[in-house]
mmCIF file of C-alpha atoms in Angstrom:
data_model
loop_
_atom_site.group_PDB
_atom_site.id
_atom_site.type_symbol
_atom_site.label_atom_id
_atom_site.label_comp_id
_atom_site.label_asym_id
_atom_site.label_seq_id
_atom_site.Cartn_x
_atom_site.Cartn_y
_atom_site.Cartn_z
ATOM 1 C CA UNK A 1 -18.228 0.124 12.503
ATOM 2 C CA UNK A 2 -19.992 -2.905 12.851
ATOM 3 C CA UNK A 3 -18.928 -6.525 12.058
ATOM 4 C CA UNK A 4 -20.522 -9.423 11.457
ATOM 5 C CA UNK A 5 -18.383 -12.547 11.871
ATOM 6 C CA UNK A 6 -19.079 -15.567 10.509
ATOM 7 C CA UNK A 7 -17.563 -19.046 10.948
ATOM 8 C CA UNK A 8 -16.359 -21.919 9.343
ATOM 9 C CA UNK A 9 -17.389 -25.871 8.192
ATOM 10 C CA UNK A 10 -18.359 -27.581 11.592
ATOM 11 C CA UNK A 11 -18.108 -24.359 13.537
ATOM 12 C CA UNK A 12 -20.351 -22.189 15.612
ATOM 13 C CA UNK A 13 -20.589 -18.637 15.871
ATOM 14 C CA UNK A 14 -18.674 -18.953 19.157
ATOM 15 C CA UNK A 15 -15.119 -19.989 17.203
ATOM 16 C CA UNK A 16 -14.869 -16.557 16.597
ATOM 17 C CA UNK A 17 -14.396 -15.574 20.551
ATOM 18 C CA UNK A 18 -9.950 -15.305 20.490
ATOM 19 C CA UNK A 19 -11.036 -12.814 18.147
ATOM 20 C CA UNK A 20 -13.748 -11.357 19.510
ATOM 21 C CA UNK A 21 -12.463 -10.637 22.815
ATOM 22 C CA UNK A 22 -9.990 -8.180 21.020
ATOM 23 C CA UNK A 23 -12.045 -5.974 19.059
ATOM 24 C CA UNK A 24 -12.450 -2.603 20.620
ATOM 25 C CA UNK A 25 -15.987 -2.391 18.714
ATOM 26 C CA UNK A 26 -19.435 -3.017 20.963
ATOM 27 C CA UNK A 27 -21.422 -3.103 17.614
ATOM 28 C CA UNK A 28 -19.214 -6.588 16.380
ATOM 29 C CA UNK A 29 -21.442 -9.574 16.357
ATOM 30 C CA UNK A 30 -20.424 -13.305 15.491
ATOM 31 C CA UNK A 31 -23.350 -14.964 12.649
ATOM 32 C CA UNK A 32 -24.128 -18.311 12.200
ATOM 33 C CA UNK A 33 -25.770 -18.895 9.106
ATOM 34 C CA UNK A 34 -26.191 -22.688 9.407
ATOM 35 C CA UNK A 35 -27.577 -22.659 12.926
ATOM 36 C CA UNK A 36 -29.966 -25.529 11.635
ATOM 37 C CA UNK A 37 -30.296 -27.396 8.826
ATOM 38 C CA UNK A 38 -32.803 -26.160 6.177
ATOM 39 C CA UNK A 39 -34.009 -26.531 3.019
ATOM 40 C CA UNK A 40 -32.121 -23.388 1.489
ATOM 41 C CA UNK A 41 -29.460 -23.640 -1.018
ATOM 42 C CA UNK A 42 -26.353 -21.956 -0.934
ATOM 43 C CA UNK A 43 -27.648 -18.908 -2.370
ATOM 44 C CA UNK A 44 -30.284 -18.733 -0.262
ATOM 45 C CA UNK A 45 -28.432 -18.960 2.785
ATOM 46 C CA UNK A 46 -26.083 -16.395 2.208
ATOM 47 C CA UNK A 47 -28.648 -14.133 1.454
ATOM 48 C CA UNK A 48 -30.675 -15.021 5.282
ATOM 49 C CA UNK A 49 -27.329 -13.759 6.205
ATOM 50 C CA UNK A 50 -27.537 -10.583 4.617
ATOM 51 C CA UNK A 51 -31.308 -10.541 5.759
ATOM 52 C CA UNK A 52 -30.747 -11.225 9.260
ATOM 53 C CA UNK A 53 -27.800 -9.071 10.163
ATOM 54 C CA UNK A 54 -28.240 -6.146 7.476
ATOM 55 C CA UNK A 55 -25.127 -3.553 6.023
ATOM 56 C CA UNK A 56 -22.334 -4.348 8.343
ATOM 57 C CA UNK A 57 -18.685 -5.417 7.601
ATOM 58 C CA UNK A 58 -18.761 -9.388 6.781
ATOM 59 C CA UNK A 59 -15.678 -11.421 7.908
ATOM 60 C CA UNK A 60 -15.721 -14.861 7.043
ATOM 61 C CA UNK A 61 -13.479 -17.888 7.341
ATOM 62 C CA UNK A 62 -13.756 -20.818 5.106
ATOM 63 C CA UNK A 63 -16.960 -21.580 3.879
ATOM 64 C CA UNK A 64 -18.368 -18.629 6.003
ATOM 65 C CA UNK A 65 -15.791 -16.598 3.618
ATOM 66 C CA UNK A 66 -17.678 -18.573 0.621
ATOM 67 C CA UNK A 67 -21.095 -17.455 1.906
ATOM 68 C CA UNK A 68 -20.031 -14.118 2.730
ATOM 69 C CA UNK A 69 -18.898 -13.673 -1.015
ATOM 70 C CA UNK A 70 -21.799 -14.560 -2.338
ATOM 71 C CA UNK A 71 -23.700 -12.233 -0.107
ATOM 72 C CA UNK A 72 -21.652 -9.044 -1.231
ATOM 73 C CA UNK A 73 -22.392 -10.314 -4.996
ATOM 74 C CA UNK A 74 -26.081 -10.506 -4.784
ATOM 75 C CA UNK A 75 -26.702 -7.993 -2.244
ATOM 76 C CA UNK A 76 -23.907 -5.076 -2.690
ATOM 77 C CA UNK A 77 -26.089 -2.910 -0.771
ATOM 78 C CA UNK A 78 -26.175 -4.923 2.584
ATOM 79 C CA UNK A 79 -21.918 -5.248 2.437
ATOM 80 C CA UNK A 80 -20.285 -2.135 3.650
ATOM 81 C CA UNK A 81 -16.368 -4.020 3.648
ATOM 82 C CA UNK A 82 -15.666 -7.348 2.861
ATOM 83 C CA UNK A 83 -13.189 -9.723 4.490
ATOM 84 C CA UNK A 84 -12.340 -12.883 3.090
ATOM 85 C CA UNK A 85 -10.415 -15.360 5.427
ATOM 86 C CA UNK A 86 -9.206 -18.943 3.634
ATOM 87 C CA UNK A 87 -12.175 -18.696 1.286
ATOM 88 C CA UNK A 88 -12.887 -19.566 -2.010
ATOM 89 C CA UNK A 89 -15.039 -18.091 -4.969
ATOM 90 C CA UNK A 90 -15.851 -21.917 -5.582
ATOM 91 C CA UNK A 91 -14.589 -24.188 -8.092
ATOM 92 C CA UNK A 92 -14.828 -23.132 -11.593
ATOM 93 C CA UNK A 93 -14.513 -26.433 -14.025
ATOM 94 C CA UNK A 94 -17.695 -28.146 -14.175
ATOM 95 C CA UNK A 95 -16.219 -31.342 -14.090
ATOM 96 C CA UNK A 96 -14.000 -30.799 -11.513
ATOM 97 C CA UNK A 97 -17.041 -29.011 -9.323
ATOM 98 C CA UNK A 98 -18.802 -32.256 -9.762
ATOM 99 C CA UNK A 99 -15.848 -34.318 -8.908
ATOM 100 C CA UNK A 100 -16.046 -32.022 -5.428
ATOM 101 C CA UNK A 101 -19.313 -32.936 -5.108
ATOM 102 C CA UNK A 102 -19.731 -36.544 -5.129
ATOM 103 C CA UNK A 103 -16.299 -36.095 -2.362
ATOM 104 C CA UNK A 104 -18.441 -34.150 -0.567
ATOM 105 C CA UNK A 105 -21.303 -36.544 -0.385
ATOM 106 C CA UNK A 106 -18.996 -39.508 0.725
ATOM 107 C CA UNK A 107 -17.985 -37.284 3.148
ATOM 108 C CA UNK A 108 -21.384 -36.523 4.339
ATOM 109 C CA UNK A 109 -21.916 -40.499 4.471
ATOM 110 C CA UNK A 110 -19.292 -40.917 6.471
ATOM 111 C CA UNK A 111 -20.376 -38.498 8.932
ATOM 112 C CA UNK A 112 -23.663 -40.907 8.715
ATOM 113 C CA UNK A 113 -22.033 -43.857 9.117
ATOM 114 C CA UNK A 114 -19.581 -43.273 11.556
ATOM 115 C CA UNK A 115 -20.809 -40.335 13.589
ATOM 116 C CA UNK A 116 -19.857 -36.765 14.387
ATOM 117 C CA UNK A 117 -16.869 -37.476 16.936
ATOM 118 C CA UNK A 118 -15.081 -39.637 14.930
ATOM 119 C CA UNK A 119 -15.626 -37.681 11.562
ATOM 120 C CA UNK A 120 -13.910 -34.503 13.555
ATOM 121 C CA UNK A 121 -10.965 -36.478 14.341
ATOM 122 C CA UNK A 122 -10.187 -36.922 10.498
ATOM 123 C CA UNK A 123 -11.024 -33.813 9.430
ATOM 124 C CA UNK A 124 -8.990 -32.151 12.097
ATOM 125 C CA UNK A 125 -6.063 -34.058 11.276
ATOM 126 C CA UNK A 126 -5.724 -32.688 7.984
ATOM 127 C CA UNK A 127 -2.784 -30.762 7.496
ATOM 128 C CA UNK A 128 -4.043 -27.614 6.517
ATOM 129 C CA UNK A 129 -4.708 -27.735 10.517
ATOM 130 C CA UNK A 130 -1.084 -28.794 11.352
ATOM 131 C CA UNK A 131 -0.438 -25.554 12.727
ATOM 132 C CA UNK A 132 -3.669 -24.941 14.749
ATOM 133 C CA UNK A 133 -3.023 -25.423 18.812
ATOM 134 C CA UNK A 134 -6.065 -27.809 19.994
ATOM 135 C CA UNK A 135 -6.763 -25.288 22.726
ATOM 136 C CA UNK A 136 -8.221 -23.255 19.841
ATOM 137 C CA UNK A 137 -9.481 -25.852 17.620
ATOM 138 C CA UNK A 138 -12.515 -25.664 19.918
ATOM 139 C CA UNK A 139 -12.862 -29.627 19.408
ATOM 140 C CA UNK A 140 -15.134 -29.489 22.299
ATOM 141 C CA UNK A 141 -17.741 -27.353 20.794
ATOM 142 C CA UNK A 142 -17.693 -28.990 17.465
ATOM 143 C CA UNK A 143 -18.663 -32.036 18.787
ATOM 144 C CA UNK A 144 -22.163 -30.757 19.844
ATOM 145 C CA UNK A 145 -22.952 -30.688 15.657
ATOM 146 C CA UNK A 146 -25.290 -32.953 14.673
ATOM 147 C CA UNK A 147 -24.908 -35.013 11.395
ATOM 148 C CA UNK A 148 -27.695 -33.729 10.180
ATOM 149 C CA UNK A 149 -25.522 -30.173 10.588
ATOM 150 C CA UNK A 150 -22.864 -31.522 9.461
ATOM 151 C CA UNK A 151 -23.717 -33.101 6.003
ATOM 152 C CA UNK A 152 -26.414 -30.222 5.044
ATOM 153 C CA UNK A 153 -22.877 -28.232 5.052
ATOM 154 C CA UNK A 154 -20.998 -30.627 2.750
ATOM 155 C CA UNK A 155 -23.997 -31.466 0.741
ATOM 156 C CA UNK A 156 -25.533 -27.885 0.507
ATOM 157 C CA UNK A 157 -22.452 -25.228 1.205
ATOM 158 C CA UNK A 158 -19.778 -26.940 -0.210
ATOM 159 C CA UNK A 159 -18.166 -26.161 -2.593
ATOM 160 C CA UNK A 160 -19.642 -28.914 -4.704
ATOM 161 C CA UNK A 161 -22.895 -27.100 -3.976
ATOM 162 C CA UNK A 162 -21.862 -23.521 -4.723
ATOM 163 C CA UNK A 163 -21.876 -21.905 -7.617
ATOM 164 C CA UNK A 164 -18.408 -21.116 -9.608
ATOM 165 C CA UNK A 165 -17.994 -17.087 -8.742
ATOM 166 C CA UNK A 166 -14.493 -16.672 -10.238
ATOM 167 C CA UNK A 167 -16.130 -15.236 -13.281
ATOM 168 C CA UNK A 168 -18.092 -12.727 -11.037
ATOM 169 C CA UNK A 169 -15.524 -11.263 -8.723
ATOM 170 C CA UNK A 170 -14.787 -8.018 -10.813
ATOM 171 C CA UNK A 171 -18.532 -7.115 -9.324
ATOM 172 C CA UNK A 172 -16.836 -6.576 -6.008
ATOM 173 C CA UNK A 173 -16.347 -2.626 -6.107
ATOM 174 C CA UNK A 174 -16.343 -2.650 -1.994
ATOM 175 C CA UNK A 175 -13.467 -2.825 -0.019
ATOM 176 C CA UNK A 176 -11.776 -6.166 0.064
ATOM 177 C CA UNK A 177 -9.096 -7.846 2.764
ATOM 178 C CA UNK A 178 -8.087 -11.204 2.361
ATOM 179 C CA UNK A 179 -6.376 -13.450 5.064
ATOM 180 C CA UNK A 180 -4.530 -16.580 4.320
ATOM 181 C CA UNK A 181 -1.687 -18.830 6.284
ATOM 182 C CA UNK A 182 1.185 -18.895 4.841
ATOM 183 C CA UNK A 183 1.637 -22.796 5.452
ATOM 184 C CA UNK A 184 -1.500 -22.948 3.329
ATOM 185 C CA UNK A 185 -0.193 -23.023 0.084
ATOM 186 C CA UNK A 186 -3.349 -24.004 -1.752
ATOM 187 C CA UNK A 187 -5.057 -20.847 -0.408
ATOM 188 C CA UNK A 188 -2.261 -18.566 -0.764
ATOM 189 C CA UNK A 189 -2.367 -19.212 -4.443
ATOM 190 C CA UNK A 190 -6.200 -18.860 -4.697
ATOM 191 C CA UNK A 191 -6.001 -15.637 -2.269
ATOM 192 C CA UNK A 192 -3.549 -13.894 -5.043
ATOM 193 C CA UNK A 193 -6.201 -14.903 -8.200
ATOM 194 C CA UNK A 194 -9.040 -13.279 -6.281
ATOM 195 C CA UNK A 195 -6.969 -10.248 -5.003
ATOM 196 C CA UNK A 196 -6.242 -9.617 -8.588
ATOM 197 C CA UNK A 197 -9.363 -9.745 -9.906
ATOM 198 C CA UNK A 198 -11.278 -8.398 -7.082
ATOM 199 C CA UNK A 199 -8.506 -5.131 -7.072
ATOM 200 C CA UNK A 200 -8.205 -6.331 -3.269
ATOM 201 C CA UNK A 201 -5.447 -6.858 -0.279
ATOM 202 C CA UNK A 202 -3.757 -9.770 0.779
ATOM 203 C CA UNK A 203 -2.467 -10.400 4.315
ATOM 204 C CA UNK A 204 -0.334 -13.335 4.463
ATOM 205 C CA UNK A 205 -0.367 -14.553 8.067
ATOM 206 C CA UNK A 206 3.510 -16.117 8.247
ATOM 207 C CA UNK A 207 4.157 -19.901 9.865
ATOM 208 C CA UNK A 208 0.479 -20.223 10.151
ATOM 209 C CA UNK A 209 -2.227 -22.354 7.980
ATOM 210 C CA UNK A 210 -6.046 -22.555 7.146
ATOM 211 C CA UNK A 211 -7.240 -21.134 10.413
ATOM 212 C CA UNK A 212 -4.856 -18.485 10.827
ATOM 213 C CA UNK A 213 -7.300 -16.241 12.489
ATOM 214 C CA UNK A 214 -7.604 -18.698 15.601
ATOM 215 C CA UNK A 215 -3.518 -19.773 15.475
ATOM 216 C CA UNK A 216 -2.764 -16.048 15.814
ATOM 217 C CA UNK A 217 -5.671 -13.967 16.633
ATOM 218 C CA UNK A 218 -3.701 -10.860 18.247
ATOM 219 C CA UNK A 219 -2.245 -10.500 14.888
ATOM 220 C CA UNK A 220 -5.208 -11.007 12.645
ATOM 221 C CA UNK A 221 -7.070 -8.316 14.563
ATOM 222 C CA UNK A 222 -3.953 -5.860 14.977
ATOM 223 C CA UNK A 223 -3.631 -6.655 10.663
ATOM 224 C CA UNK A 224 -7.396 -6.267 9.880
ATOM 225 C CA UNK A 225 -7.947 -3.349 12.826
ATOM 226 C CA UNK A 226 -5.324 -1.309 10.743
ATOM 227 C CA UNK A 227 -7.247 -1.661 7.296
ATOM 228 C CA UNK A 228 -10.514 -0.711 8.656
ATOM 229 C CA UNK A 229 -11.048 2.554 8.974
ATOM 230 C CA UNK A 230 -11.176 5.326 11.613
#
């Protein structure tokens, strides 16, 4: 079965590797759908995705998750299983979705004003990363985004930017996993909504947070290994 494996906000395709050197499948492959900054919109880009890397099982963290969603709802056909890791079907008050975006634009200023380097440092010391070792934070690769990178993802994928797909996720009729740390309390709460209305699986990764695929990737695999099947 083949995977496609797709990263999260200032990531590379590369952040997937603790994973990657587990799987037991030669047809896996890690996706980076923002490899440069375009002029496609959310929707657009998730459906390059789709374009570029055909029917396959999607795995996505974070916004990768968010562009991986969107993918199996516009393009069923290309989405054999879908896995959903810290991800979000957007943000469904308008008001509050435009409140997200203007934070996302400062954001995306202050990446402009004060550079990439210094822009990782605060965003890494969030504490939805509290839990995640820096010898898999892979600060050294994220440091080789650009700005330009970096605010095309807050300004375009965001989820500002995206469009609201709570209403949409009873579309989902194809297998559905999602992952979420249990220090993560905001997703864990999200994960449940979209579990129930998706008729989908939750794995709750305990004592770890957002990235709980990179804080504990032997167990991530040996959960999501066990759901796929053959």
């Amino acid at each position: 079965m083949r995977l496609v494996l797709v990263p999260g906000f200032t990531q590379f395709a590369s952040s997937w590797w603790p994973v990657r050197a587990l799987v037991d499948d030669d047809a896996d492959h890690e996706a980076d759908p923002t490899d440069v900054p375009d002029g496609l919109g959310f929707v657009a880009t998730a459906a390059r995705l789709g374009a570029r890397h055909g029917r396959a099982v999607y795995v996505g963290y974070s916004m990768g998750g968010r562009i991986c969603l969107q993918l199996a709802l516009d393009h069923p056909d290309l989405v054999e299983r879908l896995v959903l890791v810290s991800a979000s079907p957007g943000i469904s008050d308008p008001s509050a979705r435009d409140e997200r975006r203007r934070a996302d634009d400062d954001l995306a200023a202050r990446v402009e004003r004060r550079g990439v380097d210094a822009f990782l440092d605060e965003w890494l010391a969030q504490p939805m990363f509290a839990t995640l070792p820096a010898t898999v934070a892979d600060v050294d690769a994220r440091r080789a985004n650009s700005v330009e990178r970096l605010t095309h993802q807050l300004r375009v994928l965001g989820q500002g930017a995206q469009p609201s797909n709570w209403e949409r996720l009873t579309e989902i009729e194809v297998p559905t996993l999602l992952f979420v740390g249990e220090s993560d309390r905001k997703y864990v709460a999200i994960a449940e909504q979209m579990a129930d209305a998706m008729r989908g699986g939750v794995r709750t990764m305990p004592r770890r947070g957002h990235a709980c695929h990179l804080e504990d990737p032997g167990s991530f695999w040996s959960l999501l290994r066990s759901w796929l099947p053959g």
